[in-house]
Amino acid sequence: MSELNQNAKHVDVNSDQVWMQKAIELAKLGQYSTRPNPNVGCVIVKDGQLIGEGFHPQAGQPHAEVFAMRQAGKSAFGATAYVTLEPCAHYGRTPPCAKGLVEAGIAKVVIACSDPNPLVAGKGVDILRQAGIQVETGICEQQATQLNLGFLKAMASNMPYVRLKIASSLDGRTAMASGESKWITGIEARQDVQHWRAISGAVITGIDTVLVDDPLLNVRSLPNVDIENIVQPTRIILDRQGRLSLTAQILQQPETVMVMGPFRKELAQLGVVQLDVQSLTDLLHTLKDFQIYDVLVEAGATLSTAFLQENLVDELISYVAPTFLGQSARAMFNAEFEHMAQQLRFKLQDVTQLGDDIRLRLIPSQESV
């Protein structure tokens, strides 16, 4: 290949990445409102100029490609579309986007990541290629995957993406011996938690947390976001002994609450969904039936440790406050290991300072000790 052609190819790749990054930023605009649908962004480019853009704002509304094509109009003929997720190939609440791109006369489609949904799973790409459209995949795939970790995992494995959130002191304590825990971290860290709740289909907690803190576990505020547009997470309580009080704050909206525990007629009358499952794995498998693909665990040491020891955690979000609570305070985990080989190791993804606190995002390490 000549030096000129090599340089031309280099420019094309950079251009594809630039436009896909634009599509990714558009997709993020729907991160709090699209559930259970995935976040998707699309831009349409012709002769190096942006002629259409869009994102999927809410389930039941048009997909990102439709908004972009409407904006592009007849100019879409011969243009290139950049889409963060493989265009759908099936009729649901909306027509298949792959056929829409064909009908618009799009000449090339650049896709960040494939859709493992069995209703799509390569079918979108097939429709495009059979129509003579040039298709490229894998551009900015890693960044685009981050937009839909739960959706992608659930479609591929029938299990949701599980984030475990912990707030602790420097000495690894989460509450005083009495159970008092308000507040270890500052307001910036607590505000950050609202984001993780808002992108989650469910928040899972244990009955002890409900009895001690009487939390709402909902999304109350997000900067520059209308709270009315946020799809609130379902709150799931593990209550094996049926101790949940009917006056608990979390039951102010009983239709958004699920309980894993013995059947109680009074909860059924309130509209609470009661789950007849025995294990955490069974619970997580069941959630796909409710189109819950992202889970945030906010619980005490016992439940948090159970999720970790059963290898059910995909991501650990650890807020660390610059304070010491002392040895009589409650530890963040209660596992008892006798050998170094039993330790649970993580890989650090990023570190963020939030006020005086820091947030660590970690994923389980598969490396042996």
GROMACS .gro file of C-alpha atoms in nm, residues 64-293:
model
  230
   64ALA     CA    1  -3.214   0.723   1.745
   65GLU     CA    2  -3.186   0.640   1.374
   66VAL     CA    3  -3.540   0.764   1.308
   67PHE     CA    4  -3.476   1.106   1.463
   68ALA     CA    5  -3.150   1.137   1.269
   69MET     CA    6  -3.312   1.039   0.938
   70ARG     CA    7  -3.601   1.281   0.992
   71GLN     CA    8  -3.352   1.563   1.041
   72ALA     CA    9  -3.144   1.459   0.739
   73GLY     CA   10  -3.448   1.426   0.513
   74LYS     CA   11  -3.375   1.354   0.147
   75SER     CA   12  -3.010   1.445   0.204
   76ALA     CA   13  -2.969   1.105   0.375
   77PHE     CA   14  -2.942   0.945   0.031
   78GLY     CA   15  -2.578   0.842  -0.017
   79ALA     CA   16  -2.480   0.947   0.336
   80THR     CA   17  -2.307   0.758   0.619
   81ALA     CA   18  -2.487   0.674   0.943
   82TYR     CA   19  -2.298   0.623   1.269
   83VAL     CA   20  -2.492   0.420   1.525
   84THR     CA   21  -2.377   0.317   1.873
   85LEU     CA   22  -2.571  -0.012   1.866
   86GLU     CA   23  -2.664  -0.243   1.580
   87PRO     CA   24  -2.990  -0.118   1.422
   88CYS     CA   25  -3.291  -0.325   1.520
   89ALA     CA   26  -3.432  -0.575   1.272
   90HIS     CA   27  -3.772  -0.651   1.422
   91TYR     CA   28  -4.112  -0.492   1.458
   92GLY     CA   29  -4.186  -0.389   1.817
   93ARG     CA   30  -4.343  -0.064   1.926
   94THR     CA   31  -4.156   0.087   1.632
   95PRO     CA   32  -4.059  -0.044   1.284
   96PRO     CA   33  -3.712  -0.193   1.231
   97CYS     CA   34  -3.445   0.075   1.197
   98ALA     CA   35  -3.232  -0.136   0.963
   99LYS     CA   36  -3.507  -0.124   0.698
  100GLY     CA   37  -3.552   0.247   0.758
  101LEU     CA   38  -3.185   0.309   0.681
  102VAL     CA   39  -3.221   0.107   0.361
  103GLU     CA   40  -3.530   0.300   0.252
  104ALA     CA   41  -3.355   0.631   0.322
  105GLY     CA   42  -3.082   0.539   0.076
  106ILE     CA   43  -2.799   0.539   0.331
  107ALA     CA   44  -2.480   0.424   0.158
  108LYS     CA   45  -2.274   0.321   0.460
  109VAL     CA   46  -2.348   0.234   0.823
  110VAL     CA   47  -2.080   0.237   1.093
  111ILE     CA   48  -2.178   0.045   1.407
  112ALA     CA   49  -2.001   0.062   1.744
  113CYS     CA   50  -2.122  -0.265   1.894
  114SER     CA   51  -2.344  -0.558   1.799
  115ASP     CA   52  -2.677  -0.623   1.968
  116PRO     CA   53  -2.694  -0.968   2.134
  117ASN     CA   54  -3.073  -0.946   2.162
  118PRO     CA   55  -3.194  -1.266   1.987
  119LEU     CA   56  -3.441  -1.051   1.790
  120VAL     CA   57  -3.147  -0.860   1.641
  121ALA     CA   58  -2.813  -1.045   1.686
  122GLY     CA   59  -2.667  -0.980   1.342
  123LYS     CA   60  -2.999  -0.959   1.161
  124GLY     CA   61  -2.974  -0.581   1.141
  125VAL     CA   62  -2.633  -0.600   0.978
  126ASP     CA   63  -2.762  -0.870   0.737
  127ILE     CA   64  -3.051  -0.649   0.623
  128LEU     CA   65  -2.811  -0.363   0.552
  129ARG     CA   66  -2.556  -0.572   0.364
  130GLN     CA   67  -2.820  -0.753   0.160
  131ALA     CA   68  -2.939  -0.412   0.044
  132GLY     CA   69  -2.588  -0.330  -0.076
  133ILE     CA   70  -2.503  -0.097   0.212
  134GLN     CA   71  -2.142  -0.097   0.328
  135VAL     CA   72  -2.123  -0.187   0.698
  136GLU     CA   73  -1.836  -0.143   0.941
  137THR     CA   74  -1.848  -0.257   1.302
  138GLY     CA   75  -1.639  -0.219   1.616
  139ILE     CA   76  -1.564   0.155   1.592
  140CYS     CA   77  -1.536   0.291   1.951
  141GLU     CA   78  -1.683  -0.040   2.067
  142GLN     CA   79  -1.543  -0.022   2.419
  143GLN     CA   80  -1.687   0.324   2.487
  144ALA     CA   81  -2.023   0.234   2.336
  145THR     CA   82  -2.043  -0.087   2.539
  146GLN     CA   83  -2.025   0.120   2.857
  147LEU     CA   84  -2.356   0.281   2.759
  148ASN     CA   85  -2.549  -0.046   2.794
  149LEU     CA   86  -2.358  -0.283   3.021
  150GLY     CA   87  -2.676  -0.424   3.172
  151PHE     CA   88  -2.873  -0.460   2.850
  152LEU     CA   89  -2.583  -0.627   2.670
  153LYS     CA   90  -2.512  -0.868   2.956
  154ALA     CA   91  -2.878  -0.960   3.008
  155MET     CA   92  -2.934  -1.029   2.639
  156ALA     CA   93  -2.626  -1.249   2.625
  157SER     CA   94  -2.656  -1.435   2.958
  158ASN     CA   95  -3.003  -1.370   3.109
  159MET     CA   96  -2.830  -1.208   3.409
  160PRO     CA   97  -2.827  -0.837   3.495
  161TYR     CA   98  -2.515  -0.627   3.542
  162VAL     CA   99  -2.462  -0.596   3.917
  163ARG     CA  100  -2.298  -0.297   4.081
  164LEU     CA  101  -2.224  -0.314   4.453
  165LYS     CA  102  -2.201   0.023   4.625
  166ILE     CA  103  -2.018   0.068   4.955
  167ALA     CA  104  -1.945   0.384   5.158
  168SER     CA  105  -1.677   0.340   5.422
  169SER     CA  106  -1.421   0.511   5.642
  170LEU     CA  107  -1.047   0.486   5.594
  171ASP     CA  108  -1.046   0.193   5.834
  172GLY     CA  109  -1.308   0.006   5.632
  173ARG     CA  110  -1.610   0.072   5.853
  174THR     CA  111  -1.959   0.148   5.733
  175ALA     CA  112  -2.154   0.226   6.051
  176MET     CA  113  -2.118   0.260   6.423
  177ALA     CA  114  -2.182  -0.045   6.641
  178SER     CA  115  -2.537   0.086   6.700
  179GLY     CA  116  -2.602   0.088   6.325
  180GLU     CA  117  -2.578   0.466   6.296
  181SER     CA  118  -2.434   0.551   5.954
  182LYS     CA  119  -2.553   0.902   5.859
  183TRP     CA  120  -2.332   1.036   5.724
  184ILE     CA  121  -1.989   0.887   5.658
  185THR     CA  122  -1.940   1.051   5.319
  186GLY     CA  123  -2.007   1.410   5.217
  187ILE     CA  124  -2.281   1.559   5.006
  188GLU     CA  125  -2.090   1.528   4.676
  189ALA     CA  126  -2.046   1.152   4.718
  190ARG     CA  127  -2.409   1.108   4.821
  191GLN     CA  128  -2.519   1.305   4.516
  192ASP     CA  129  -2.305   1.079   4.298
  193VAL     CA  130  -2.499   0.776   4.425
  194GLN     CA  131  -2.811   0.928   4.271
  195HIS     CA  132  -2.659   0.876   3.927
  196TRP     CA  133  -2.600   0.504   3.987
  197ARG     CA  134  -2.955   0.461   4.114
  198ALA     CA  135  -3.091   0.648   3.814
  199ILE     CA  136  -2.923   0.416   3.561
  200SER     CA  137  -3.034   0.105   3.752
  201GLY     CA  138  -3.347  -0.096   3.690
  202ALA     CA  139  -3.347  -0.203   4.055
  203VAL     CA  140  -3.184  -0.124   4.387
  204ILE     CA  141  -3.142  -0.430   4.608
  205THR     CA  142  -3.113  -0.405   4.985
  206GLY     CA  143  -3.158  -0.619   5.294
  207ILE     CA  144  -3.429  -0.597   5.556
  208ASP     CA  145  -3.182  -0.484   5.825
  209THR     CA  146  -3.097  -0.174   5.622
  210VAL     CA  147  -3.466  -0.096   5.587
  211LEU     CA  148  -3.532  -0.147   5.959
  212VAL     CA  149  -3.235   0.062   6.072
  213ASP     CA  150  -3.226   0.345   5.815
  214ASP     CA  151  -3.586   0.344   5.682
  215PRO     CA  152  -3.457   0.456   5.339
  216LEU     CA  153  -3.647   0.543   5.023
  217LEU     CA  154  -3.367   0.423   4.788
  218ASN     CA  155  -3.511   0.628   4.503
  219VAL     CA  156  -3.370   0.904   4.285
  220ARG     CA  157  -3.440   1.245   4.434
  221SER     CA  158  -3.216   1.484   4.240
  222LEU     CA  159  -2.970   1.496   3.952
  223PRO     CA  160  -2.792   1.808   3.825
  224ASN     CA  161  -2.961   1.961   3.520
  225VAL     CA  162  -3.208   1.672   3.492
  226ASP     CA  163  -3.586   1.695   3.528
  227ILE     CA  164  -3.666   1.438   3.794
  228GLU     CA  165  -4.000   1.370   3.624
  229ASN     CA  166  -3.819   1.226   3.320
  230ILE     CA  167  -3.624   0.970   3.522
  231VAL     CA  168  -3.741   0.609   3.524
  232GLN     CA  169  -3.729   0.532   3.897
  233PRO     CA  170  -3.564   0.202   3.995
  234THR     CA  171  -3.761  -0.082   4.145
  235ARG     CA  172  -3.664  -0.134   4.512
  236ILE     CA  173  -3.604  -0.499   4.603
  237ILE     CA  174  -3.591  -0.606   4.968
  238LEU     CA  175  -3.454  -0.939   5.089
  239ASP     CA  176  -3.675  -1.023   5.386
  240ARG     CA  177  -3.660  -1.396   5.455
  241GLN     CA  178  -3.840  -1.371   5.792
  242GLY     CA  179  -4.118  -1.133   5.688
  243ARG     CA  180  -4.011  -0.842   5.907
  244LEU     CA  181  -4.087  -0.553   5.670
  245SER     CA  182  -4.310  -0.299   5.844
  246LEU     CA  183  -4.612  -0.174   5.653
  247THR     CA  184  -4.521   0.179   5.769
  248ALA     CA  185  -4.173   0.172   5.611
  249GLN     CA  186  -4.104   0.473   5.390
  250ILE     CA  187  -4.009   0.248   5.101
  251LEU     CA  188  -4.375   0.136   5.083
  252GLN     CA  189  -4.495   0.487   5.002
  253GLN     CA  190  -4.489   0.363   4.640
  254PRO     CA  191  -4.561  -0.008   4.692
  255GLU     CA  192  -4.607  -0.075   4.320
  256THR     CA  193  -4.234  -0.009   4.271
  257VAL     CA  194  -4.127  -0.251   4.547
  258MET     CA  195  -4.046  -0.621   4.529
  259VAL     CA  196  -3.987  -0.845   4.829
  260MET     CA  197  -3.797  -1.171   4.835
  261GLY     CA  198  -3.939  -1.361   5.131
  262PRO     CA  199  -4.245  -1.546   5.259
  263PHE     CA  200  -4.577  -1.451   5.103
  264ARG     CA  201  -4.767  -1.188   5.300
  265LYS     CA  202  -5.127  -1.109   5.211
  266GLU     CA  203  -5.099  -0.751   5.337
  267LEU     CA  204  -4.813  -0.679   5.098
  268ALA     CA  205  -5.005  -0.829   4.809
  269GLN     CA  206  -5.298  -0.601   4.888
  270LEU     CA  207  -5.065  -0.301   4.863
  271GLY     CA  208  -4.948  -0.412   4.518
  272VAL     CA  209  -4.601  -0.526   4.622
  273VAL     CA  210  -4.456  -0.794   4.394
  274GLN     CA  211  -4.341  -1.092   4.603
  275LEU     CA  212  -4.072  -1.313   4.458
  276ASP     CA  213  -4.078  -1.685   4.530
  277VAL     CA  214  -3.705  -1.749   4.490
  278GLN     CA  215  -3.453  -1.889   4.737
  279SER     CA  216  -3.109  -1.782   4.618
  280LEU     CA  217  -2.944  -1.464   4.496
  281THR     CA  218  -2.868  -1.629   4.163
  282ASP     CA  219  -3.234  -1.723   4.117
  283LEU     CA  220  -3.333  -1.369   4.210
  284LEU     CA  221  -3.106  -1.219   3.945
  285HIS     CA  222  -3.227  -1.465   3.680
  286THR     CA  223  -3.587  -1.370   3.761
  287LEU     CA  224  -3.524  -1.001   3.704
  288LYS     CA  225  -3.500  -1.038   3.327
  289ASP     CA  226  -3.870  -1.130   3.330
  290PHE     CA  227  -3.928  -0.777   3.462
  291GLN     CA  228  -3.688  -0.621   3.207
  292ILE     CA  229  -3.446  -0.526   3.483
  293TYR     CA  230  -3.097  -0.535   3.338
   0.00000   0.00000   0.00000
